[in-house]
PDB file of C-alpha atoms in Angstrom:
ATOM      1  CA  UNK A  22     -24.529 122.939  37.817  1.00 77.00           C
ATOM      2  CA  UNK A  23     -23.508 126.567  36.332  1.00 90.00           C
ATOM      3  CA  UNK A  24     -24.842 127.766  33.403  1.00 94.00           C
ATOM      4  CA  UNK A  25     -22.877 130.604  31.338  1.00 94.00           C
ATOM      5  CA  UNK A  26     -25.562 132.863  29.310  1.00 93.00           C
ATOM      6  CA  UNK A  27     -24.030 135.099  26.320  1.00 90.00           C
ATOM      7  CA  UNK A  28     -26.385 138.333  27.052  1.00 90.00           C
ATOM      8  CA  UNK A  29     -25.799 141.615  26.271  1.00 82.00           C
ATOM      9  CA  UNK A  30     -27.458 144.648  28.254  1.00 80.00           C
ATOM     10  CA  UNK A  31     -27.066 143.537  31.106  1.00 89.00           C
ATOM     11  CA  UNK A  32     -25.568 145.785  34.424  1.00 92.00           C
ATOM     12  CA  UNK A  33     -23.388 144.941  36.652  1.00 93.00           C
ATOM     13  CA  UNK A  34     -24.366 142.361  39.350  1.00 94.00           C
ATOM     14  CA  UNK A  35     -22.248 140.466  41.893  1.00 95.00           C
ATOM     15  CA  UNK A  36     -23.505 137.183  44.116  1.00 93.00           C
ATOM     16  CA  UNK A  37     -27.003 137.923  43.181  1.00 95.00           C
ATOM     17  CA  UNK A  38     -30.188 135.550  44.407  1.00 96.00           C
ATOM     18  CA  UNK A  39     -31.891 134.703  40.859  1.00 97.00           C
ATOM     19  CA  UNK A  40     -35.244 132.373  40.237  1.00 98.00           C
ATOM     20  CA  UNK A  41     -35.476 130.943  36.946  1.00 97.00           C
ATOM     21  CA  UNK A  42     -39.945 131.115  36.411  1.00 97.00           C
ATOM     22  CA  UNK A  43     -41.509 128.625  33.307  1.00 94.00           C
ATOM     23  CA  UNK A  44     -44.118 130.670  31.991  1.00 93.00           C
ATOM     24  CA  UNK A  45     -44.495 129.184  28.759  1.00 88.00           C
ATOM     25  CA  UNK A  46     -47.779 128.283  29.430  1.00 88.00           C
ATOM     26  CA  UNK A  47     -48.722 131.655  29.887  1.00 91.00           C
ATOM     27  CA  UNK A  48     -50.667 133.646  27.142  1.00 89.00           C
ATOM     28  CA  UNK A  49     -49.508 136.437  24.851  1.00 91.00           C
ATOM     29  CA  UNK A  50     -49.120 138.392  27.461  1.00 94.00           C
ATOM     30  CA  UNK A  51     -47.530 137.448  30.914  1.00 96.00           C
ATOM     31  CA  UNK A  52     -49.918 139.132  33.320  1.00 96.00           C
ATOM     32  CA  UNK A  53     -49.808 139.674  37.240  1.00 97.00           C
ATOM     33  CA  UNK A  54     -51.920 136.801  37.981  1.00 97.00           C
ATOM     34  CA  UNK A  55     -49.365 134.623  35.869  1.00 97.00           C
ATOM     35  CA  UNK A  56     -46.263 135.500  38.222  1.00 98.00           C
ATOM     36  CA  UNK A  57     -48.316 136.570  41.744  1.00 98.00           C
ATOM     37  CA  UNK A  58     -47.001 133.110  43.081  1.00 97.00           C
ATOM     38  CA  UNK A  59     -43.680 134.336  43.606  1.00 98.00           C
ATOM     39  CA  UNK A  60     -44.549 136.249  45.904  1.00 97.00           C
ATOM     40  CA  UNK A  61     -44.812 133.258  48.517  1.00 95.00           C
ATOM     41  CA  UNK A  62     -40.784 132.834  47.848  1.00 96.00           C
ATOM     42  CA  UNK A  63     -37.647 133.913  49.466  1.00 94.00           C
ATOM     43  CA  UNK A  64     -36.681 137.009  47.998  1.00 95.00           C
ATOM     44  CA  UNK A  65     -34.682 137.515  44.158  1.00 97.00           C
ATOM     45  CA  UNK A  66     -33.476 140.666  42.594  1.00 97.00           C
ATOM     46  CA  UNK A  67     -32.679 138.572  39.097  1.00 97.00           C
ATOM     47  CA  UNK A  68     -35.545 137.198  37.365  1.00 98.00           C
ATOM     48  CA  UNK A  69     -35.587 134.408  34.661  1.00 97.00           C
ATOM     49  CA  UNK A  70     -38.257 133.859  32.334  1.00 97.00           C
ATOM     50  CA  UNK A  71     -38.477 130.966  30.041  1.00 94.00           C
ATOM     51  CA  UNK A  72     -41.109 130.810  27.080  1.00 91.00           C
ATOM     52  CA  UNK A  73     -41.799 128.429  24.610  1.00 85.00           C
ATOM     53  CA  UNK A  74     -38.778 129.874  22.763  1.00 86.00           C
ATOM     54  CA  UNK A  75     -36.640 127.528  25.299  1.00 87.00           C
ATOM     55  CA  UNK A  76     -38.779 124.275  24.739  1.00 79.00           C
ATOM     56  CA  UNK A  77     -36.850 121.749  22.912  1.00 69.00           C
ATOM     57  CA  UNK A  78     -40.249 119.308  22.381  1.00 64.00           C
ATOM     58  CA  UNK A  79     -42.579 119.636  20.076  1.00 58.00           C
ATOM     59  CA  UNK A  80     -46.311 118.046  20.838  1.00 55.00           C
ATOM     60  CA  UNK A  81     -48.941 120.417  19.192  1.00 53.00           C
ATOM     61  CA  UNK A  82     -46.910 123.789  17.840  1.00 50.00           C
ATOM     62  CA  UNK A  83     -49.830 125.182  16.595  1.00 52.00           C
ATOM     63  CA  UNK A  84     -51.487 125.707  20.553  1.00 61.00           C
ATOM     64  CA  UNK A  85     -47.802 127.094  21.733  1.00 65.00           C
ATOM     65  CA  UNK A  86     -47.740 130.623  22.237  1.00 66.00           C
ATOM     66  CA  UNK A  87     -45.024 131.668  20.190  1.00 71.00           C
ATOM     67  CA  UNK A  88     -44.316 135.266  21.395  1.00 85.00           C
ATOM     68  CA  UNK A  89     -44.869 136.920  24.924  1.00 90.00           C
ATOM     69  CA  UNK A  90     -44.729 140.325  26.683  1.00 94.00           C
ATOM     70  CA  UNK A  91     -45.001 141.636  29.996  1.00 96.00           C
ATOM     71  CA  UNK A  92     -47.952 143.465  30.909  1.00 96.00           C
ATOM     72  CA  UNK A  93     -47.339 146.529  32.465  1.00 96.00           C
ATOM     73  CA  UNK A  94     -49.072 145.400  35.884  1.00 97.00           C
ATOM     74  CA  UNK A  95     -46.911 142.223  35.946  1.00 97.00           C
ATOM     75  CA  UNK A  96     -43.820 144.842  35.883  1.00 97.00           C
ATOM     76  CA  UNK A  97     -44.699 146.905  38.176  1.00 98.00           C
ATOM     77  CA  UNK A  98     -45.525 143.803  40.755  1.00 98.00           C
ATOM     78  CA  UNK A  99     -42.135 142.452  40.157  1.00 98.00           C
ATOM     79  CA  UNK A 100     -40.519 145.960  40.977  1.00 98.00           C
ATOM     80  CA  UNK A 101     -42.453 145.464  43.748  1.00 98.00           C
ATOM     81  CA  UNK A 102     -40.911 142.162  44.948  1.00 98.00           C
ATOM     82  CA  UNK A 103     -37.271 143.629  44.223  1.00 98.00           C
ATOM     83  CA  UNK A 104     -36.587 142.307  41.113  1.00 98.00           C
ATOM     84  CA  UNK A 105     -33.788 144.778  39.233  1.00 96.00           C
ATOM     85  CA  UNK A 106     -33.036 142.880  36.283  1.00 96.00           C
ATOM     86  CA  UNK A 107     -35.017 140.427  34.088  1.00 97.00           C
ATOM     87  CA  UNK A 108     -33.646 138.224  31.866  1.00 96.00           C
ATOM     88  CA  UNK A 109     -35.920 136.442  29.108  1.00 95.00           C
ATOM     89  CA  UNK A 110     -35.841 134.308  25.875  1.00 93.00           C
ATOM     90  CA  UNK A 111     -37.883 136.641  24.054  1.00 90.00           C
ATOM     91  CA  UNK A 112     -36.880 139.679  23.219  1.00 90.00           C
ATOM     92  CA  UNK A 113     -40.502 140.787  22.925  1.00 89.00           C
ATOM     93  CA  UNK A 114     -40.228 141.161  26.494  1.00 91.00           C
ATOM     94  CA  UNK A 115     -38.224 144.714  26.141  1.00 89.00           C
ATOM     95  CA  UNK A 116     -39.936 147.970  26.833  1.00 87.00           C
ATOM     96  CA  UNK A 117     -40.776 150.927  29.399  1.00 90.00           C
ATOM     97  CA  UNK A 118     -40.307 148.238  32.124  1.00 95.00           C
ATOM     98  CA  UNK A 119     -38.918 149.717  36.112  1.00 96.00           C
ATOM     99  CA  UNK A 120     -36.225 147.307  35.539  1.00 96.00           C
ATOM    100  CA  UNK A 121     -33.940 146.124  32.809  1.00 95.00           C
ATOM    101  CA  UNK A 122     -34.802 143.538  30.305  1.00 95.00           C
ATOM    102  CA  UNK A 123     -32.085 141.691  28.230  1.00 94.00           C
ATOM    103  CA  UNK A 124     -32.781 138.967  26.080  1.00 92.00           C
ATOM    104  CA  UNK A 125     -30.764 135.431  25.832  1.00 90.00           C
ATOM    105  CA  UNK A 126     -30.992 133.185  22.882  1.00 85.00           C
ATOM    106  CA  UNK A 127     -32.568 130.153  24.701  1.00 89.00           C
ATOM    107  CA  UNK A 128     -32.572 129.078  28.487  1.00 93.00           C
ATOM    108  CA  UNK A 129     -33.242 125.461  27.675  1.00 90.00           C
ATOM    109  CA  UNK A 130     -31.902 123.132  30.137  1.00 90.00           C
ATOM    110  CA  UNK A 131     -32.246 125.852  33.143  1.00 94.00           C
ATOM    111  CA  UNK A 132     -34.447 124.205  35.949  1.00 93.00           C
ATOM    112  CA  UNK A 133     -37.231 126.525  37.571  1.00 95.00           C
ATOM    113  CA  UNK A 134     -36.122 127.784  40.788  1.00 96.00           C
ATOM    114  CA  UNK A 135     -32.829 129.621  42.830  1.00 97.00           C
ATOM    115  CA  UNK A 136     -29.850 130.219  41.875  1.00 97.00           C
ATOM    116  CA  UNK A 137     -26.886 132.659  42.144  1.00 96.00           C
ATOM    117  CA  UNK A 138     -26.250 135.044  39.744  1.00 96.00           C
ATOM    118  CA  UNK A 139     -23.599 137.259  38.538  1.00 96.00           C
ATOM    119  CA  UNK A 140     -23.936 139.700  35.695  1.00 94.00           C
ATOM    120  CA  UNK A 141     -21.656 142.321  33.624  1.00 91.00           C
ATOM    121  CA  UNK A 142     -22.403 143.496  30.482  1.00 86.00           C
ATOM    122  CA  UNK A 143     -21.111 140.782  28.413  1.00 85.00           C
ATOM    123  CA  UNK A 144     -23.365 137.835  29.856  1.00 89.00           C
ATOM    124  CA  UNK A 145     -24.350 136.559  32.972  1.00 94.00           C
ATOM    125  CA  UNK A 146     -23.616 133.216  34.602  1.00 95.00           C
ATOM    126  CA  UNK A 147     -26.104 131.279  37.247  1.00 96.00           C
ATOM    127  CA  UNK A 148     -24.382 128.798  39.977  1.00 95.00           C
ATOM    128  CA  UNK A 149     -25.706 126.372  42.907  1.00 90.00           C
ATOM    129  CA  UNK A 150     -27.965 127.987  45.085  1.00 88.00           C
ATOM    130  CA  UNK A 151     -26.947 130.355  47.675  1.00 79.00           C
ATOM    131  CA  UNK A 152     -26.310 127.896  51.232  1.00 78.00           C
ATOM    132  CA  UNK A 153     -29.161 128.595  53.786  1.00 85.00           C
ATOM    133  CA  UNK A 154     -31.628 130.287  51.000  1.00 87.00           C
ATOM    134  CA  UNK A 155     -34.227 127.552  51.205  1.00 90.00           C
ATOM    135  CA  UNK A 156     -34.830 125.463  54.051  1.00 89.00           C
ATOM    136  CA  UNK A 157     -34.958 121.537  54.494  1.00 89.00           C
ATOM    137  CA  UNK A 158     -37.877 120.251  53.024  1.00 94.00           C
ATOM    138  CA  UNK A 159     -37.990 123.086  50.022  1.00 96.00           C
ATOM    139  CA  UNK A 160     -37.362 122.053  46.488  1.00 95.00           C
ATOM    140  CA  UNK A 161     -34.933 124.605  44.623  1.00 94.00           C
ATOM    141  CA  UNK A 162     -38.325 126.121  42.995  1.00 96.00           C
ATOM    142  CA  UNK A 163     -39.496 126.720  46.367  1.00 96.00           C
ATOM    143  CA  UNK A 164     -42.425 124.060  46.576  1.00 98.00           C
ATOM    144  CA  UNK A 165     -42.612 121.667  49.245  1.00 98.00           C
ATOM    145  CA  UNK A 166     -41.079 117.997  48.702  1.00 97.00           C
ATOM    146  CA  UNK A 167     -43.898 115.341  48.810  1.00 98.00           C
ATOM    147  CA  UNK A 168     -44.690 112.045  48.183  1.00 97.00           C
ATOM    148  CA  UNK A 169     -47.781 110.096  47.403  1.00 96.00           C
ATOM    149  CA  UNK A 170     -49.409 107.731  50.454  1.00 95.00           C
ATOM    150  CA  UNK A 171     -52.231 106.775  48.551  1.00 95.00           C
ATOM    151  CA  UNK A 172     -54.721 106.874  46.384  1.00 94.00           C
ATOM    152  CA  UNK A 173     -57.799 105.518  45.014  1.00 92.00           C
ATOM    153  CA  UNK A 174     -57.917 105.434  41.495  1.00 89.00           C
ATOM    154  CA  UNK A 175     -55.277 104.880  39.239  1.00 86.00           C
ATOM    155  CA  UNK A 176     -54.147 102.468  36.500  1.00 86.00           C
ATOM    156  CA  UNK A 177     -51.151 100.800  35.238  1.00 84.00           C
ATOM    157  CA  UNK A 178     -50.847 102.778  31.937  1.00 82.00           C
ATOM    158  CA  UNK A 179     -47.644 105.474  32.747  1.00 80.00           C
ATOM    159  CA  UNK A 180     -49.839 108.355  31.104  1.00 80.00           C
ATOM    160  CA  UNK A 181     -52.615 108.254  33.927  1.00 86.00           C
ATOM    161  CA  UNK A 182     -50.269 106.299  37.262  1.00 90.00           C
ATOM    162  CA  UNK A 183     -50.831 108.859  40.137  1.00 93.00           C
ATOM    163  CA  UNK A 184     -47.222 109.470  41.271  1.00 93.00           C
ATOM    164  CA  UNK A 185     -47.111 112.320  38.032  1.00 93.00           C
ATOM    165  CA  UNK A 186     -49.115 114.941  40.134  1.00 96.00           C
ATOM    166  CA  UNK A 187     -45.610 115.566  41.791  1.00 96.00           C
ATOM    167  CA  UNK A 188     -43.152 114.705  38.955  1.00 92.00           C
ATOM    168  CA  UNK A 189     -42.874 118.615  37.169  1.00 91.00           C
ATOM    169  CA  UNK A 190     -44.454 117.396  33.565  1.00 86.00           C
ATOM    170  CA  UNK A 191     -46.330 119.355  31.991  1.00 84.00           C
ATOM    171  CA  UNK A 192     -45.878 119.157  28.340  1.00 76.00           C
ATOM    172  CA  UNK A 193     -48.919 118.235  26.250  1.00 65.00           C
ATOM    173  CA  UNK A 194     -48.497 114.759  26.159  1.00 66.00           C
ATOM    174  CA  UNK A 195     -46.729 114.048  29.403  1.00 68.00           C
ATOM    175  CA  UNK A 196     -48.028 112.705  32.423  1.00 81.00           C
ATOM    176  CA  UNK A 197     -51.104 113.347  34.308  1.00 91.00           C
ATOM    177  CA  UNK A 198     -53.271 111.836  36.935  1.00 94.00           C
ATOM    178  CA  UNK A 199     -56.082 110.284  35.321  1.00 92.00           C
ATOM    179  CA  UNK A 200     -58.280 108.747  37.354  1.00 94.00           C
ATOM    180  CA  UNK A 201     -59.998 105.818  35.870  1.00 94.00           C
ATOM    181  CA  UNK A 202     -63.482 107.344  37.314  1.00 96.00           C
ATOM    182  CA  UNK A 203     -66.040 110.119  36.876  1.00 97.00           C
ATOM    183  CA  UNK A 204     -65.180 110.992  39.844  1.00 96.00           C
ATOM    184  CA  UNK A 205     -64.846 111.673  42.904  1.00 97.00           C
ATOM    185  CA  UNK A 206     -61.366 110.416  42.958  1.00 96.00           C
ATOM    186  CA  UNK A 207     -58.618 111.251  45.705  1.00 97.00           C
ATOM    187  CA  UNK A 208     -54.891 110.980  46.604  1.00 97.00           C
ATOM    188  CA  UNK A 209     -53.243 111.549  49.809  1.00 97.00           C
ATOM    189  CA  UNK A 210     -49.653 113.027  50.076  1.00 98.00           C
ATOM    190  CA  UNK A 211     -47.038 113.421  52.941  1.00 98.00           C
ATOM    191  CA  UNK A 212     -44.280 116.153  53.532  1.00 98.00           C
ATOM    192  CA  UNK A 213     -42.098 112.687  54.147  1.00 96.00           C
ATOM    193  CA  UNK A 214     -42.807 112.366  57.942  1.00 94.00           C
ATOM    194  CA  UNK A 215     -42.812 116.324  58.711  1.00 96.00           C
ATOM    195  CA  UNK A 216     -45.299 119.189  59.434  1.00 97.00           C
ATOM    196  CA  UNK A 217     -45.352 121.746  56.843  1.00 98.00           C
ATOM    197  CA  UNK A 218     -46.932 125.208  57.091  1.00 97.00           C
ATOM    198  CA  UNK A 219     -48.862 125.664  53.753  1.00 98.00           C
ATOM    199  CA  UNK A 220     -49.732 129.531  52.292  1.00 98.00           C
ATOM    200  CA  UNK A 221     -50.058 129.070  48.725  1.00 98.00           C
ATOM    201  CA  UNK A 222     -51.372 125.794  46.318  1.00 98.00           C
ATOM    202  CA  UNK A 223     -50.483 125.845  42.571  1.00 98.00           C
ATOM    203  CA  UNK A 224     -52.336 123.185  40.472  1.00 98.00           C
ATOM    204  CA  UNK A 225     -51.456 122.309  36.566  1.00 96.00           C
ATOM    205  CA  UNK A 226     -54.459 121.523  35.070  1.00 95.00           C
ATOM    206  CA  UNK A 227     -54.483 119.276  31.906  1.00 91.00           C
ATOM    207  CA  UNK A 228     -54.950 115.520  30.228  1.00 90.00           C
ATOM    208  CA  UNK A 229     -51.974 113.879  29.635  1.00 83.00           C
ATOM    209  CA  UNK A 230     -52.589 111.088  26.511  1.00 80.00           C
ATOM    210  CA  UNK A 231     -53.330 111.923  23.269  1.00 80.00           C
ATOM    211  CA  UNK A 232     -56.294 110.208  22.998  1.00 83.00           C
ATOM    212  CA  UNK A 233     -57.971 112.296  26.288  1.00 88.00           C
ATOM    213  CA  UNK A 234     -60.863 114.482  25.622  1.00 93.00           C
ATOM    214  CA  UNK A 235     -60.432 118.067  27.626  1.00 94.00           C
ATOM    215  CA  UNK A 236     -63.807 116.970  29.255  1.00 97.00           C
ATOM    216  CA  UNK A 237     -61.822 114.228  31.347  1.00 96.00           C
ATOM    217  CA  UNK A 238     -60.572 117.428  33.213  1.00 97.00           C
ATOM    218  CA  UNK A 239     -61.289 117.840  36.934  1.00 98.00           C
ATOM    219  CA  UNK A 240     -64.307 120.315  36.433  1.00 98.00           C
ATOM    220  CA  UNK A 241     -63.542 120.951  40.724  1.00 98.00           C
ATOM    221  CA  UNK A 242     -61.103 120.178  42.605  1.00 98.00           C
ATOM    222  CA  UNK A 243     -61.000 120.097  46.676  1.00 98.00           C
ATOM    223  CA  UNK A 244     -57.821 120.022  48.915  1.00 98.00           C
ATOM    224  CA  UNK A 245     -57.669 118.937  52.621  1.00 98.00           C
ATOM    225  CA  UNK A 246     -55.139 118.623  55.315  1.00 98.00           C
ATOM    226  CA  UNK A 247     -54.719 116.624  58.062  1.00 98.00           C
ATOM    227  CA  UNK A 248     -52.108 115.651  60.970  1.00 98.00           C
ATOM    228  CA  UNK A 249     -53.555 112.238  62.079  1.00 97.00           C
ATOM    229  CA  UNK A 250     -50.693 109.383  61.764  1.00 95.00           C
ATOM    230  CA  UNK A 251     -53.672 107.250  60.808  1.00 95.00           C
ATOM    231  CA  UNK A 252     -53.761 109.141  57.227  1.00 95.00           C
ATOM    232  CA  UNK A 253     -50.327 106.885  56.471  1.00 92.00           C
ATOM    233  CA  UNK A 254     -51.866 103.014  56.988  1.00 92.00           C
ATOM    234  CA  UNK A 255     -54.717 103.470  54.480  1.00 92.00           C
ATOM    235  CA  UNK A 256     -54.877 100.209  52.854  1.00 86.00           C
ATOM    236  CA  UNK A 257     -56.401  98.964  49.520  1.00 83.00           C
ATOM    237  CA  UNK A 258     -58.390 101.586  47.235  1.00 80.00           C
ATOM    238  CA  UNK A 259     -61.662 100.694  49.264  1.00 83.00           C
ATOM    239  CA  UNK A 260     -60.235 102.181  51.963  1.00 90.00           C
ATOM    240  CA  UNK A 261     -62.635 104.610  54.342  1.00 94.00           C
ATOM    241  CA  UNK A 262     -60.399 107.823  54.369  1.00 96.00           C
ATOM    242  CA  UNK A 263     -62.862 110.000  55.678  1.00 96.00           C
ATOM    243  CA  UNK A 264     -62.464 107.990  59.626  1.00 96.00           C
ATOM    244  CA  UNK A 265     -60.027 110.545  60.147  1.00 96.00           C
ATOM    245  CA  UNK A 266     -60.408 114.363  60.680  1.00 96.00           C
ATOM    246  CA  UNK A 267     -59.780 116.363  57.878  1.00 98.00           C
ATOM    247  CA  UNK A 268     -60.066 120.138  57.270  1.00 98.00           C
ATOM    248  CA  UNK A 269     -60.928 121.701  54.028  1.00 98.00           C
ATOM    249  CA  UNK A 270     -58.469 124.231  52.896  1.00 98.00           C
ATOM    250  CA  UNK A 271     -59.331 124.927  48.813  1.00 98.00           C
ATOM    251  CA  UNK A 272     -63.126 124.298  46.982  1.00 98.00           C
ATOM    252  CA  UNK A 273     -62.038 125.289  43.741  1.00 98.00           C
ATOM    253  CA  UNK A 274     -64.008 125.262  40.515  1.00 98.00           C
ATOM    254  CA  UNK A 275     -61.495 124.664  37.610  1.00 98.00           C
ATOM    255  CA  UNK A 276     -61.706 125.836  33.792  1.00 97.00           C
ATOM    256  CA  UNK A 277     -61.293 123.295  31.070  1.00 96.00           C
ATOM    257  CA  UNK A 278     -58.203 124.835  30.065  1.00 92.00           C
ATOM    258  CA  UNK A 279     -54.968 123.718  30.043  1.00 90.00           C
ATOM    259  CA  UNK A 280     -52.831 126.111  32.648  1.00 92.00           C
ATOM    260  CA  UNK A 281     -51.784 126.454  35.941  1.00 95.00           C
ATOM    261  CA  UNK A 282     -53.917 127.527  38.814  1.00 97.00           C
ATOM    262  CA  UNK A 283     -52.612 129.592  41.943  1.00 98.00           C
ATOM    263  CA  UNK A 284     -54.750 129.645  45.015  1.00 98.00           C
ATOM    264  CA  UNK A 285     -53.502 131.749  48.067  1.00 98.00           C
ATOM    265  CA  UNK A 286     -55.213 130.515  51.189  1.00 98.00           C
ATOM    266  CA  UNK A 287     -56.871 133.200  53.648  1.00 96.00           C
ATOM    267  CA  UNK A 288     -54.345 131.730  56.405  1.00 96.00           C
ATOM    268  CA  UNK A 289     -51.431 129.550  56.256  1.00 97.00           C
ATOM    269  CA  UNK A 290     -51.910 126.425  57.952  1.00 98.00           C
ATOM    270  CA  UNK A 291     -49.683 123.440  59.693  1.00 98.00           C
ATOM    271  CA  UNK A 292     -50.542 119.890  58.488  1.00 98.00           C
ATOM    272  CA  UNK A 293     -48.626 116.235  57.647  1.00 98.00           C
ATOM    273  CA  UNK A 294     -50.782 115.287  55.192  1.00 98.00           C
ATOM    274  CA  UNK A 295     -52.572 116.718  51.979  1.00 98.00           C
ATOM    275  CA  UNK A 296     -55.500 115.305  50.398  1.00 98.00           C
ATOM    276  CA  UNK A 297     -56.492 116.143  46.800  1.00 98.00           C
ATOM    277  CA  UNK A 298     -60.055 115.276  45.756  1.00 98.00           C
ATOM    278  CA  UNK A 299     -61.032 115.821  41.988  1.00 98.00           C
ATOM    279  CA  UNK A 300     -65.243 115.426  42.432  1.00 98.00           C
ATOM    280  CA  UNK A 301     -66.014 114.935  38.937  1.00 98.00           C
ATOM    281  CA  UNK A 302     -64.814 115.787  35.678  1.00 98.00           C
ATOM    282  CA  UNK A 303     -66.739 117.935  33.056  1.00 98.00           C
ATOM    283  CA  UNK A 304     -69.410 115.430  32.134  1.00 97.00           C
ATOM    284  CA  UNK A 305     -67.813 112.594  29.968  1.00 97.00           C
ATOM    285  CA  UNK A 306     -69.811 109.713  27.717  1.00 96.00           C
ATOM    286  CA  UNK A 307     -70.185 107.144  29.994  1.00 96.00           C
ATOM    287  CA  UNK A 308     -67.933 104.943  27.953  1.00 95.00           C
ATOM    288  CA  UNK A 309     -65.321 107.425  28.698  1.00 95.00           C
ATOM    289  CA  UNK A 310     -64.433 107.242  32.832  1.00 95.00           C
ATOM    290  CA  UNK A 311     -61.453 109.432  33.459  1.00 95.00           C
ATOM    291  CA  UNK A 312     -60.951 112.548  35.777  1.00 96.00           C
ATOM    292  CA  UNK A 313     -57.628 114.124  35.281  1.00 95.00           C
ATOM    293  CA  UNK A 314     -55.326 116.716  36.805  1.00 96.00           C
ATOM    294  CA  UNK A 315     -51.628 116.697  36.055  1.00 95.00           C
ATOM    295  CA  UNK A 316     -49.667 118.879  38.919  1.00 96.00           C
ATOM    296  CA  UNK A 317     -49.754 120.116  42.223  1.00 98.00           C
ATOM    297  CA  UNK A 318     -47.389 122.095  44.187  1.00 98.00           C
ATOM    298  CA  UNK A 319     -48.029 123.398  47.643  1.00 98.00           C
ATOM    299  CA  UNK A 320     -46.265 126.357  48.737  1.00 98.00           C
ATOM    300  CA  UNK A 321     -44.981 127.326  52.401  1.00 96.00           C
TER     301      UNK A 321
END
């Protein structure tokens, strides 16, 4: 799919690589540790930002950052990466950057991830992804494809089913996985067959129904990987998952805030499976047994 973008400020570009980042969850202003991630990608020179300015859905305005500018720090790490040009929905975003910034009217509809870019100084236009960027197995915002084996807590109610830690939703009332627990609850995911290396995890925390309390939040969250071909005939819930080998790659001890996490690990490792563990949420009424996380994304 192309999309056509009437810009102005722009320089000329030819056959450019361009990512397209969603950082509308990000505060006021976008700092470093809000766009480190990319650094685990194939290398851009054009750099899309949307905000909240490109959101067509409205859950809870009054929570939505409505304005955001890049820090200083987060500038000069992008410079860093090679990024020449940035491209944003808020014009906010302008200043005594190393690169360009020009400003579009809305990006709605862009997906996060590569494309091709060309620019001039009437607008800019994105295209498919450049053939050969990404390899098989690596989902146009760079994250690994995956799939869910099992897991052992869920329910039938679309707001909590387990199968939305990989779907990309993370609006206020979309989906999460809530586990119908206090925890601990896990989930076991494949890379479809292969072995993936794995550098970098990103995790969307969050509670996905209106009714959810922020308490029903993962308050820690531990990720494991395995290659045993065992890890794929798991049974019923009541399954014993821990009668294969597993190695821990990520203890992490999560805010009750609704954002995404990045975790870099100390050294990329090789491994079919992932498990996710969510050990308990932040101390619910007992009349109130959920533990929830909404995304994850794991990184080569």
């Amino acid at each position: 799919m192309n999309h056509t973008l009437d810009i102005k400020g722009c320089p000329t570009l030819d056959g450019r690589t361009a990512y397209v980042a969603d950082l509308y969850r990000a505060g006021f202003v976008i700092r470093r540790e809000d766009v480190e991630y990319l650094k685990k990608l194939p290398c851009f020179s054009v750099l899309l930002i949307k905000t909240a300015k490109s959101r067509k859905l409205e859950i809870c305005p009054p929570r939505e950052v409505r304005s955001q500018q890049l820090s200083e720090e987060a500038a000069a790490f992008l410079a860093g990466l090679g990024v020449q040009l940035v491209i944003a929905d808020d014009v906010s975003m302008k200043g005594r950057h190393p690169f360009p910034v020009a400003a579009a009217v809305c990006l709605h509809g862009i997906e996060p991830g590569f494309y091709c870019c060309s620019t001039t100084e009437k607008g800019a236009t994105l295209s498919e992804v450049p053939a050969g960027l990404l390899p098989l197995g690596v989902r146009r915002d760079g994250s690994l494809y995956s799939r869910i084996q099992w897991g052992s807590t869920t329910t039938l109610n679309p707001y909590y089913w387990i199968c939305n830690l990989i779907d990309d939703d993370i609006e206020r009332n979309g989906g999460t996985w809530g586990a119908n627990t206090h925890g601990p609850a896990n989930a076991i995911l494949d890379f479809f067959g292969e072995e993936k290396s794995i550098s970098c995890i990103r995790i969307f925390h969050n509670v996905g129904s209106p009714i959810s309390i922020e308490e029903e939040m993962a308050s820690a969250i531990r990720l494991y990987v395995s290659s045993d071909e065992r890890c794929s005939h798991f049974g019923n819930e009541e399954a014993d998952i821990d009668s294969v080998a597993w190695t821990e790659i990520l203890s992490a001890q999560m805010e009750m805030k609704e954002q995404w996490n990045t975790y870099f690990l100390d050294q990329t490792v090789s491994a079919k499976y992932i498990r996710i563990e969510l050990v308990k949420n932040f101390d619910t009424p007992p009349d109130v047994p959920w533990t929830e996380t909404a995304e994850l994304k794991i990184f080569p």
